């Protein structure tokens, strides 16, 4: 997710990052003839995965804030952004519902991120990753939140295609 943002701008990585996030929140390997059944991830485990995603997403992409306030950068990355992504990951179910729920929770997270704290910090949004992408015109219809939902939905579709369980 981070490398889809400016200054890197590799926009195809954003939906891929969402697909990997969906995969990481699922069960711990699934079942099959050669794989034993493993229990689904607990809320605490999902929160840990979410925290890692949040730190990896916002740490490098907001590094410039350290020049303004190093304590603010550390608290923002490790506690606020990492903590909020951890919270949505913990809320997200570990079963197949996560394919729909995680994109919705990412939009809710971005809405909160735009509005709080201190009137919002519109940094490192999923919509920002799409400056040179074919999905950009969606922003005309519904702004950054609809564009973020579109990126998340493409990520969910990529996950389903990877699983080869795409159902109409």
Short mmCIF file of N, CA and C in Angstrom, two decimals:
data_model
loop_
_atom_site.label_atom_id
_atom_site.label_comp_id
_atom_site.label_asym_id
_atom_site.label_seq_id
_atom_site.Cartn_x
_atom_site.Cartn_y
_atom_site.Cartn_z
N UNK A 1 0.83 -1.20 0.00
CA UNK A 1 0.00 0.00 0.00
C UNK A 1 0.86 1.25 0.00
N UNK A 2 1.93 1.23 0.75
CA UNK A 2 2.78 2.40 0.87
C UNK A 2 3.41 2.78 -0.47
N UNK A 3 3.91 1.80 -1.20
CA UNK A 3 4.60 2.12 -2.45
C UNK A 3 3.65 2.47 -3.59
N UNK A 4 2.36 2.39 -3.36
CA UNK A 4 1.39 2.89 -4.33
C UNK A 4 1.18 4.40 -4.17
N UNK A 5 1.62 4.93 -3.04
CA UNK A 5 1.45 6.36 -2.74
C UNK A 5 2.59 7.18 -3.33
N UNK A 6 2.36 8.49 -3.51
CA UNK A 6 3.48 9.36 -3.90
C UNK A 6 4.53 9.36 -2.81
N UNK A 7 5.78 9.47 -3.08
CA UNK A 7 6.40 9.78 -4.37
C UNK A 7 6.63 8.57 -5.25
N UNK A 8 6.38 7.35 -4.74
CA UNK A 8 6.63 6.16 -5.55
C UNK A 8 5.58 6.04 -6.65
N UNK A 9 4.32 6.04 -6.28
CA UNK A 9 3.22 6.08 -7.24
C UNK A 9 2.99 4.82 -8.05
N UNK A 10 3.34 3.67 -7.54
CA UNK A 10 3.09 2.42 -8.26
C UNK A 10 1.66 1.97 -7.96
N UNK A 11 0.69 2.62 -8.60
CA UNK A 11 -0.72 2.47 -8.26
C UNK A 11 -1.25 1.04 -8.30
N UNK A 12 -0.76 0.12 -9.14
CA UNK A 12 -1.32 -1.24 -9.09
C UNK A 12 -1.07 -1.95 -7.76
N UNK A 13 -0.12 -1.45 -6.97
CA UNK A 13 0.16 -2.07 -5.69
C UNK A 13 -0.94 -1.83 -4.66
N UNK A 14 -1.76 -0.79 -4.84
CA UNK A 14 -2.82 -0.50 -3.86
C UNK A 14 -3.86 -1.62 -3.80
N UNK A 15 -4.49 -2.00 -4.93
CA UNK A 15 -5.43 -3.12 -4.83
C UNK A 15 -4.75 -4.43 -4.42
N UNK A 16 -3.52 -4.60 -4.86
CA UNK A 16 -2.78 -5.80 -4.47
C UNK A 16 -2.54 -5.82 -2.96
N UNK A 17 -2.22 -4.66 -2.39
CA UNK A 17 -2.04 -4.56 -0.95
C UNK A 17 -3.31 -4.87 -0.18
N UNK A 18 -4.45 -4.41 -0.69
CA UNK A 18 -5.73 -4.72 -0.05
C UNK A 18 -6.00 -6.22 -0.14
N UNK A 19 -5.72 -6.82 -1.29
CA UNK A 19 -5.91 -8.27 -1.45
C UNK A 19 -5.04 -9.04 -0.46
N UNK A 20 -3.81 -8.62 -0.28
CA UNK A 20 -2.92 -9.28 0.67
C UNK A 20 -3.41 -9.08 2.11
N UNK A 21 -3.96 -7.90 2.39
CA UNK A 21 -4.51 -7.62 3.72
C UNK A 21 -5.70 -8.55 3.99
N UNK A 22 -6.57 -8.72 3.00
CA UNK A 22 -7.71 -9.64 3.14
C UNK A 22 -7.20 -11.06 3.39
N UNK A 23 -6.20 -11.46 2.64
CA UNK A 23 -5.64 -12.81 2.81
C UNK A 23 -5.03 -12.98 4.19
N UNK A 24 -4.32 -11.96 4.67
CA UNK A 24 -3.65 -12.06 5.96
C UNK A 24 -4.63 -12.13 7.13
N UNK A 25 -5.83 -11.58 6.94
CA UNK A 25 -6.82 -11.61 8.02
C UNK A 25 -7.59 -12.92 8.09
N UNK A 26 -7.42 -13.76 7.09
CA UNK A 26 -8.17 -15.01 7.03
C UNK A 26 -7.59 -16.07 7.93
N UNK A 27 -8.02 -17.28 7.66
CA UNK A 27 -7.53 -18.39 8.46
C UNK A 27 -6.03 -18.57 8.27
N UNK A 28 -5.45 -19.38 9.07
CA UNK A 28 -3.99 -19.54 9.07
C UNK A 28 -3.53 -20.64 8.13
N UNK A 29 -4.07 -20.71 6.97
CA UNK A 29 -3.60 -21.70 6.03
C UNK A 29 -4.70 -22.54 5.41
N UNK A 30 -5.88 -22.53 5.99
CA UNK A 30 -6.99 -23.25 5.42
C UNK A 30 -6.85 -24.75 5.51
N UNK A 31 -7.65 -25.44 4.76
CA UNK A 31 -7.60 -26.89 4.77
C UNK A 31 -7.52 -27.39 3.35
N UNK A 32 -7.16 -28.60 3.22
CA UNK A 32 -7.03 -29.24 1.93
C UNK A 32 -6.42 -30.60 2.13
N UNK A 33 -6.23 -31.33 1.04
CA UNK A 33 -5.68 -32.68 1.18
C UNK A 33 -4.28 -32.69 1.76
N UNK A 34 -3.50 -31.67 1.49
CA UNK A 34 -2.13 -31.64 1.98
C UNK A 34 -1.91 -30.65 3.11
N UNK A 35 -2.98 -29.95 3.54
CA UNK A 35 -2.85 -28.97 4.62
C UNK A 35 -3.85 -29.28 5.72
N UNK A 36 -3.38 -29.37 6.94
CA UNK A 36 -4.32 -29.61 8.04
C UNK A 36 -5.17 -28.38 8.31
N UNK A 37 -6.33 -28.58 8.87
CA UNK A 37 -7.20 -27.47 9.22
C UNK A 37 -6.60 -26.73 10.41
N UNK A 38 -6.55 -25.43 10.28
CA UNK A 38 -6.03 -24.60 11.36
C UNK A 38 -7.14 -23.67 11.81
N UNK A 39 -7.11 -23.26 13.06
CA UNK A 39 -8.17 -22.38 13.53
C UNK A 39 -8.07 -20.99 12.88
N UNK A 40 -9.22 -20.32 12.84
CA UNK A 40 -9.25 -18.96 12.31
C UNK A 40 -8.45 -18.04 13.22
N UNK A 41 -7.99 -16.95 12.67
CA UNK A 41 -7.23 -15.98 13.46
C UNK A 41 -8.14 -15.37 14.53
N UNK A 42 -7.59 -15.19 15.70
CA UNK A 42 -8.33 -14.53 16.77
C UNK A 42 -8.36 -13.03 16.50
N UNK A 43 -9.21 -12.32 17.22
CA UNK A 43 -9.28 -10.86 17.07
C UNK A 43 -7.94 -10.23 17.43
N UNK A 44 -7.27 -10.78 18.43
CA UNK A 44 -5.96 -10.26 18.82
C UNK A 44 -4.93 -10.46 17.72
N UNK A 45 -4.95 -11.61 17.10
CA UNK A 45 -4.04 -11.90 16.00
C UNK A 45 -4.32 -11.00 14.80
N UNK A 46 -5.60 -10.81 14.49
CA UNK A 46 -5.97 -9.90 13.39
C UNK A 46 -5.55 -8.47 13.71
N UNK A 47 -5.67 -8.06 14.97
CA UNK A 47 -5.23 -6.73 15.36
C UNK A 47 -3.73 -6.58 15.16
N UNK A 48 -2.97 -7.61 15.48
CA UNK A 48 -1.52 -7.57 15.26
C UNK A 48 -1.17 -7.43 13.79
N UNK A 49 -1.88 -8.18 12.95
CA UNK A 49 -1.67 -8.06 11.50
C UNK A 49 -2.04 -6.65 11.05
N UNK A 50 -3.16 -6.14 11.53
CA UNK A 50 -3.60 -4.79 11.16
C UNK A 50 -2.61 -3.73 11.60
N UNK A 51 -2.05 -3.89 12.79
CA UNK A 51 -1.06 -2.92 13.27
C UNK A 51 0.16 -2.92 12.35
N UNK A 52 0.62 -4.11 11.97
CA UNK A 52 1.76 -4.19 11.05
C UNK A 52 1.43 -3.54 9.70
N UNK A 53 0.22 -3.78 9.21
CA UNK A 53 -0.19 -3.15 7.95
C UNK A 53 -0.22 -1.64 8.11
N UNK A 54 -0.78 -1.15 9.21
CA UNK A 54 -0.86 0.30 9.43
C UNK A 54 0.50 0.95 9.52
N UNK A 55 1.42 0.33 10.24
CA UNK A 55 2.77 0.89 10.37
C UNK A 55 3.50 0.85 9.03
N UNK A 56 3.35 -0.25 8.30
CA UNK A 56 4.00 -0.36 6.98
C UNK A 56 3.38 0.59 5.97
N UNK A 57 2.10 0.89 6.10
CA UNK A 57 1.38 1.79 5.20
C UNK A 57 1.75 3.24 5.50
N UNK A 58 1.68 3.63 6.76
CA UNK A 58 1.85 5.04 7.11
C UNK A 58 3.26 5.41 7.53
N UNK A 59 4.06 4.46 8.00
CA UNK A 59 5.42 4.78 8.43
C UNK A 59 6.25 5.43 7.34
N UNK A 60 6.50 4.75 6.24
CA UNK A 60 7.31 5.35 5.17
C UNK A 60 6.61 6.50 4.45
N UNK A 61 5.28 6.42 4.29
CA UNK A 61 4.59 7.43 3.50
C UNK A 61 4.43 8.76 4.23
N UNK A 62 4.61 8.77 5.54
CA UNK A 62 4.52 10.02 6.30
C UNK A 62 5.83 10.35 7.00
N UNK A 63 6.91 9.80 6.53
CA UNK A 63 8.22 10.00 7.16
C UNK A 63 8.61 11.48 7.23
N UNK A 64 8.15 12.26 6.28
CA UNK A 64 8.48 13.69 6.26
C UNK A 64 7.98 14.41 7.51
N UNK A 65 6.97 13.86 8.18
CA UNK A 65 6.45 14.49 9.40
C UNK A 65 7.51 14.49 10.50
N UNK A 66 8.44 13.55 10.45
CA UNK A 66 9.51 13.49 11.46
C UNK A 66 10.36 14.75 11.45
N UNK A 67 10.48 15.41 10.30
CA UNK A 67 11.23 16.67 10.24
C UNK A 67 10.51 17.78 10.98
N UNK A 68 9.19 17.70 11.06
CA UNK A 68 8.41 18.71 11.77
C UNK A 68 8.33 18.40 13.26
N UNK A 69 8.02 17.14 13.57
CA UNK A 69 7.90 16.72 14.96
C UNK A 69 8.15 15.22 15.05
N UNK A 70 9.30 14.87 15.53
CA UNK A 70 9.65 13.46 15.66
C UNK A 70 8.71 12.73 16.61
N UNK A 71 8.40 13.29 17.80
CA UNK A 71 7.44 12.58 18.66
C UNK A 71 6.06 12.44 18.00
N UNK A 72 5.63 13.45 17.28
CA UNK A 72 4.35 13.36 16.59
C UNK A 72 4.33 12.28 15.53
N UNK A 73 5.45 12.14 14.82
CA UNK A 73 5.56 11.10 13.81
C UNK A 73 5.51 9.71 14.45
N UNK A 74 6.26 9.53 15.52
CA UNK A 74 6.31 8.23 16.19
C UNK A 74 4.94 7.87 16.76
N UNK A 75 4.31 8.81 17.45
CA UNK A 75 3.00 8.55 18.03
C UNK A 75 1.97 8.34 16.93
N UNK A 76 2.03 9.18 15.89
CA UNK A 76 1.08 9.04 14.79
C UNK A 76 1.18 7.70 14.10
N UNK A 77 2.39 7.27 13.84
CA UNK A 77 2.58 6.01 13.12
C UNK A 77 2.29 4.80 13.99
N UNK A 78 2.90 4.75 15.16
CA UNK A 78 2.80 3.55 15.99
C UNK A 78 1.49 3.44 16.76
N UNK A 79 0.94 4.57 17.17
CA UNK A 79 -0.25 4.53 18.01
C UNK A 79 -1.52 4.85 17.22
N UNK A 80 -1.54 6.00 16.56
CA UNK A 80 -2.78 6.44 15.92
C UNK A 80 -3.07 5.62 14.67
N UNK A 81 -2.23 5.74 13.63
CA UNK A 81 -2.52 5.03 12.39
C UNK A 81 -2.40 3.53 12.55
N UNK A 82 -1.34 3.08 13.17
CA UNK A 82 -1.21 1.65 13.42
C UNK A 82 -2.34 1.12 14.28
N UNK A 83 -2.72 1.90 15.30
CA UNK A 83 -3.80 1.49 16.19
C UNK A 83 -5.16 1.45 15.51
N UNK A 84 -5.43 2.43 14.65
CA UNK A 84 -6.72 2.44 13.96
C UNK A 84 -6.83 1.29 12.97
N UNK A 85 -5.76 1.02 12.24
CA UNK A 85 -5.79 -0.11 11.30
C UNK A 85 -5.88 -1.42 12.09
N UNK A 86 -5.23 -1.48 13.24
CA UNK A 86 -5.35 -2.66 14.11
C UNK A 86 -6.80 -2.83 14.57
N UNK A 87 -7.46 -1.75 14.90
CA UNK A 87 -8.85 -1.82 15.35
C UNK A 87 -9.78 -2.32 14.25
N UNK A 88 -9.61 -1.82 13.03
CA UNK A 88 -10.50 -2.31 11.96
C UNK A 88 -10.19 -3.77 11.63
N UNK A 89 -8.93 -4.16 11.76
CA UNK A 89 -8.58 -5.57 11.50
C UNK A 89 -9.18 -6.47 12.57
N UNK A 90 -9.20 -6.01 13.81
CA UNK A 90 -9.78 -6.81 14.89
C UNK A 90 -11.29 -6.93 14.74
N UNK A 91 -11.94 -5.87 14.27
CA UNK A 91 -13.39 -5.89 14.07
C UNK A 91 -13.76 -6.77 12.88
N UNK A 92 -12.92 -6.80 11.87
CA UNK A 92 -13.19 -7.56 10.65
C UNK A 92 -13.22 -9.05 10.96
N UNK A 93 -14.24 -9.75 10.50
CA UNK A 93 -14.30 -11.19 10.76
C UNK A 93 -13.20 -11.94 10.00
N UNK A 94 -12.82 -13.08 10.51
CA UNK A 94 -11.77 -13.88 9.87
C UNK A 94 -12.33 -14.80 8.79
N UNK A 95 -13.64 -14.94 8.72
CA UNK A 95 -14.23 -15.84 7.73
C UNK A 95 -14.39 -15.12 6.39
N UNK A 96 -15.15 -15.69 5.50
CA UNK A 96 -15.29 -15.14 4.14
C UNK A 96 -15.95 -13.77 4.11
N UNK A 97 -16.64 -13.40 5.17
CA UNK A 97 -17.27 -12.07 5.21
C UNK A 97 -16.24 -10.96 5.13
N UNK A 98 -15.00 -11.25 5.48
CA UNK A 98 -13.95 -10.22 5.47
C UNK A 98 -13.75 -9.64 4.07
N UNK A 99 -14.10 -10.40 3.04
CA UNK A 99 -13.93 -9.94 1.66
C UNK A 99 -14.80 -8.72 1.39
N UNK A 100 -15.94 -8.64 2.04
CA UNK A 100 -16.84 -7.49 1.89
C UNK A 100 -16.64 -6.49 3.03
N UNK A 101 -16.40 -7.00 4.23
CA UNK A 101 -16.33 -6.14 5.41
C UNK A 101 -15.06 -5.30 5.41
N UNK A 102 -13.92 -5.86 5.04
CA UNK A 102 -12.68 -5.08 5.09
C UNK A 102 -12.72 -3.85 4.18
N UNK A 103 -13.17 -3.95 2.91
CA UNK A 103 -13.27 -2.72 2.12
C UNK A 103 -14.18 -1.67 2.76
N UNK A 104 -15.29 -2.10 3.34
CA UNK A 104 -16.18 -1.15 4.03
C UNK A 104 -15.49 -0.52 5.23
N UNK A 105 -14.77 -1.32 5.99
CA UNK A 105 -14.05 -0.78 7.15
C UNK A 105 -12.90 0.15 6.73
N UNK A 106 -12.28 -0.13 5.61
CA UNK A 106 -11.23 0.78 5.12
C UNK A 106 -11.81 2.14 4.75
N UNK A 107 -13.01 2.15 4.17
CA UNK A 107 -13.67 3.43 3.86
C UNK A 107 -14.02 4.16 5.15
N UNK A 108 -14.53 3.44 6.14
CA UNK A 108 -14.82 4.05 7.43
C UNK A 108 -13.55 4.60 8.07
N UNK A 109 -12.46 3.85 8.01
CA UNK A 109 -11.18 4.31 8.52
C UNK A 109 -10.73 5.58 7.80
N UNK A 110 -10.86 5.61 6.48
CA UNK A 110 -10.43 6.80 5.74
C UNK A 110 -11.32 7.99 6.05
N UNK A 111 -12.61 7.77 6.25
CA UNK A 111 -13.49 8.86 6.63
C UNK A 111 -13.04 9.45 7.97
N UNK A 112 -12.76 8.58 8.93
CA UNK A 112 -12.28 9.03 10.23
C UNK A 112 -10.93 9.73 10.09
N UNK A 113 -10.08 9.18 9.27
CA UNK A 113 -8.74 9.74 9.04
C UNK A 113 -8.82 11.14 8.43
N UNK A 114 -9.82 11.37 7.59
CA UNK A 114 -10.01 12.68 6.96
C UNK A 114 -10.57 13.70 7.95
N UNK A 115 -11.32 13.25 8.95
CA UNK A 115 -12.02 14.16 9.85
C UNK A 115 -11.41 14.32 11.24
N UNK A 116 -10.57 13.41 11.67
CA UNK A 116 -10.01 13.50 13.02
C UNK A 116 -8.57 13.02 13.00
N UNK A 117 -7.73 13.39 13.85
CA UNK A 117 -7.87 14.46 14.84
C UNK A 117 -7.58 15.82 14.23
N UNK A 118 -7.87 16.85 14.95
CA UNK A 118 -7.56 18.23 14.57
C UNK A 118 -8.13 18.61 13.21
N UNK A 119 -9.33 18.16 12.90
CA UNK A 119 -9.93 18.49 11.63
C UNK A 119 -9.51 17.56 10.51
N UNK A 120 -8.75 16.54 10.82
CA UNK A 120 -8.39 15.53 9.83
C UNK A 120 -7.03 15.72 9.21
N UNK A 121 -6.48 14.61 8.79
CA UNK A 121 -5.18 14.61 8.12
C UNK A 121 -5.34 13.77 6.86
N UNK A 122 -5.64 14.41 5.72
CA UNK A 122 -5.88 13.63 4.50
C UNK A 122 -4.58 13.17 3.83
N UNK A 123 -3.83 12.35 4.54
CA UNK A 123 -2.57 11.84 4.02
C UNK A 123 -2.67 10.35 3.77
N UNK A 124 -1.96 9.88 2.78
CA UNK A 124 -1.79 8.45 2.53
C UNK A 124 -3.12 7.71 2.37
N UNK A 125 -4.07 8.33 1.71
CA UNK A 125 -5.36 7.70 1.46
C UNK A 125 -5.25 6.77 0.25
N UNK A 126 -6.14 5.79 0.19
CA UNK A 126 -6.16 4.90 -0.97
C UNK A 126 -6.42 5.69 -2.26
N UNK A 127 -7.22 6.74 -2.18
CA UNK A 127 -7.49 7.55 -3.36
C UNK A 127 -6.22 8.24 -3.87
N UNK A 128 -5.33 8.59 -2.97
CA UNK A 128 -4.08 9.25 -3.36
C UNK A 128 -3.22 8.34 -4.22
N UNK A 129 -3.40 7.04 -4.09
CA UNK A 129 -2.60 6.10 -4.87
C UNK A 129 -3.02 6.08 -6.34
N UNK A 130 -4.16 6.64 -6.65
CA UNK A 130 -4.73 6.49 -7.98
C UNK A 130 -4.58 7.73 -8.86
N UNK A 131 -3.60 8.56 -8.61
CA UNK A 131 -3.42 9.80 -9.37
C UNK A 131 -3.21 9.55 -10.86
N UNK A 132 -2.55 8.48 -11.23
CA UNK A 132 -2.30 8.15 -12.64
C UNK A 132 -3.00 6.87 -13.07
N UNK A 133 -4.00 6.47 -12.34
CA UNK A 133 -4.63 5.16 -12.57
C UNK A 133 -5.95 5.29 -13.32
N UNK A 134 -6.41 4.20 -13.91
CA UNK A 134 -7.69 4.23 -14.62
C UNK A 134 -8.90 4.42 -13.72
N UNK A 135 -8.76 4.17 -12.42
CA UNK A 135 -9.89 4.34 -11.50
C UNK A 135 -10.12 5.80 -11.11
N UNK A 136 -9.21 6.69 -11.42
CA UNK A 136 -9.29 8.08 -10.98
C UNK A 136 -10.62 8.77 -11.30
N UNK A 137 -11.23 8.57 -12.47
CA UNK A 137 -12.50 9.26 -12.75
C UNK A 137 -13.62 8.96 -11.77
N UNK A 138 -13.51 7.88 -11.00
CA UNK A 138 -14.54 7.56 -10.00
C UNK A 138 -14.60 8.67 -8.95
N UNK A 139 -13.49 9.36 -8.73
CA UNK A 139 -13.47 10.44 -7.74
C UNK A 139 -14.45 11.56 -8.11
N UNK A 140 -14.74 11.74 -9.39
CA UNK A 140 -15.71 12.76 -9.80
C UNK A 140 -17.10 12.44 -9.28
N UNK A 141 -17.39 11.17 -9.15
CA UNK A 141 -18.73 10.75 -8.71
C UNK A 141 -18.91 10.79 -7.21
N UNK A 142 -17.88 10.40 -6.46
CA UNK A 142 -18.06 10.28 -5.02
C UNK A 142 -16.87 10.69 -4.19
N UNK A 143 -15.92 11.38 -4.79
CA UNK A 143 -14.78 11.87 -4.04
C UNK A 143 -13.81 10.77 -3.64
N UNK A 144 -12.98 11.11 -2.66
CA UNK A 144 -11.90 10.20 -2.27
C UNK A 144 -12.42 8.93 -1.60
N UNK A 145 -13.56 9.02 -0.92
CA UNK A 145 -14.08 7.82 -0.25
C UNK A 145 -14.59 6.78 -1.24
N UNK A 146 -15.30 7.21 -2.27
CA UNK A 146 -15.77 6.27 -3.28
C UNK A 146 -14.59 5.69 -4.05
N UNK A 147 -13.60 6.51 -4.33
CA UNK A 147 -12.40 6.01 -5.01
C UNK A 147 -11.67 4.99 -4.13
N UNK A 148 -11.58 5.27 -2.84
CA UNK A 148 -10.97 4.32 -1.91
C UNK A 148 -11.75 3.01 -1.86
N UNK A 149 -13.08 3.11 -1.90
CA UNK A 149 -13.91 1.91 -1.93
C UNK A 149 -13.67 1.13 -3.22
N UNK A 150 -13.52 1.83 -4.34
CA UNK A 150 -13.24 1.16 -5.61
C UNK A 150 -11.91 0.43 -5.57
N UNK A 151 -10.89 1.07 -5.01
CA UNK A 151 -9.58 0.42 -4.88
C UNK A 151 -9.69 -0.82 -4.00
N UNK A 152 -10.41 -0.70 -2.88
CA UNK A 152 -10.59 -1.83 -1.97
C UNK A 152 -11.38 -2.95 -2.63
N UNK A 153 -12.38 -2.59 -3.42
CA UNK A 153 -13.18 -3.59 -4.10
C UNK A 153 -12.37 -4.34 -5.15
N UNK A 154 -11.53 -3.62 -5.88
CA UNK A 154 -10.64 -4.28 -6.84
C UNK A 154 -9.71 -5.23 -6.09
N UNK A 155 -9.24 -4.82 -4.92
CA UNK A 155 -8.41 -5.71 -4.10
C UNK A 155 -9.17 -6.96 -3.69
N UNK A 156 -10.45 -6.81 -3.33
CA UNK A 156 -11.25 -7.97 -2.96
C UNK A 156 -11.45 -8.90 -4.15
N UNK A 157 -11.66 -8.32 -5.33
CA UNK A 157 -11.81 -9.14 -6.54
C UNK A 157 -10.51 -9.87 -6.85
N UNK A 158 -9.39 -9.20 -6.69
CA UNK A 158 -8.10 -9.87 -6.90
C UNK A 158 -7.93 -11.04 -5.94
N UNK A 159 -8.34 -10.85 -4.69
CA UNK A 159 -8.27 -11.94 -3.72
C UNK A 159 -9.14 -13.10 -4.16
N UNK A 160 -10.36 -12.81 -4.61
CA UNK A 160 -11.26 -13.88 -5.05
C UNK A 160 -10.71 -14.60 -6.27
N UNK A 161 -10.13 -13.84 -7.20
CA UNK A 161 -9.54 -14.48 -8.37
C UNK A 161 -8.36 -15.36 -7.98
N UNK A 162 -7.61 -14.91 -7.00
CA UNK A 162 -6.49 -15.72 -6.52
C UNK A 162 -7.00 -17.02 -5.91
N UNK A 163 -8.07 -16.93 -5.17
CA UNK A 163 -8.65 -18.12 -4.55
C UNK A 163 -9.35 -19.02 -5.55
N UNK A 164 -9.67 -18.49 -6.70
CA UNK A 164 -10.43 -19.21 -7.74
C UNK A 164 -11.78 -19.67 -7.23
N UNK A 165 -12.35 -18.84 -6.42
CA UNK A 165 -13.69 -19.14 -5.89
C UNK A 165 -14.65 -18.01 -6.26
N UNK A 166 -14.39 -17.34 -7.34
CA UNK A 166 -15.23 -16.21 -7.75
C UNK A 166 -16.63 -16.73 -8.09
N UNK A 167 -17.63 -16.14 -7.44
CA UNK A 167 -19.01 -16.55 -7.68
C UNK A 167 -19.81 -15.36 -8.15
N UNK A 168 -20.64 -15.59 -9.13
CA UNK A 168 -21.47 -14.50 -9.64
C UNK A 168 -22.62 -14.29 -8.66
#
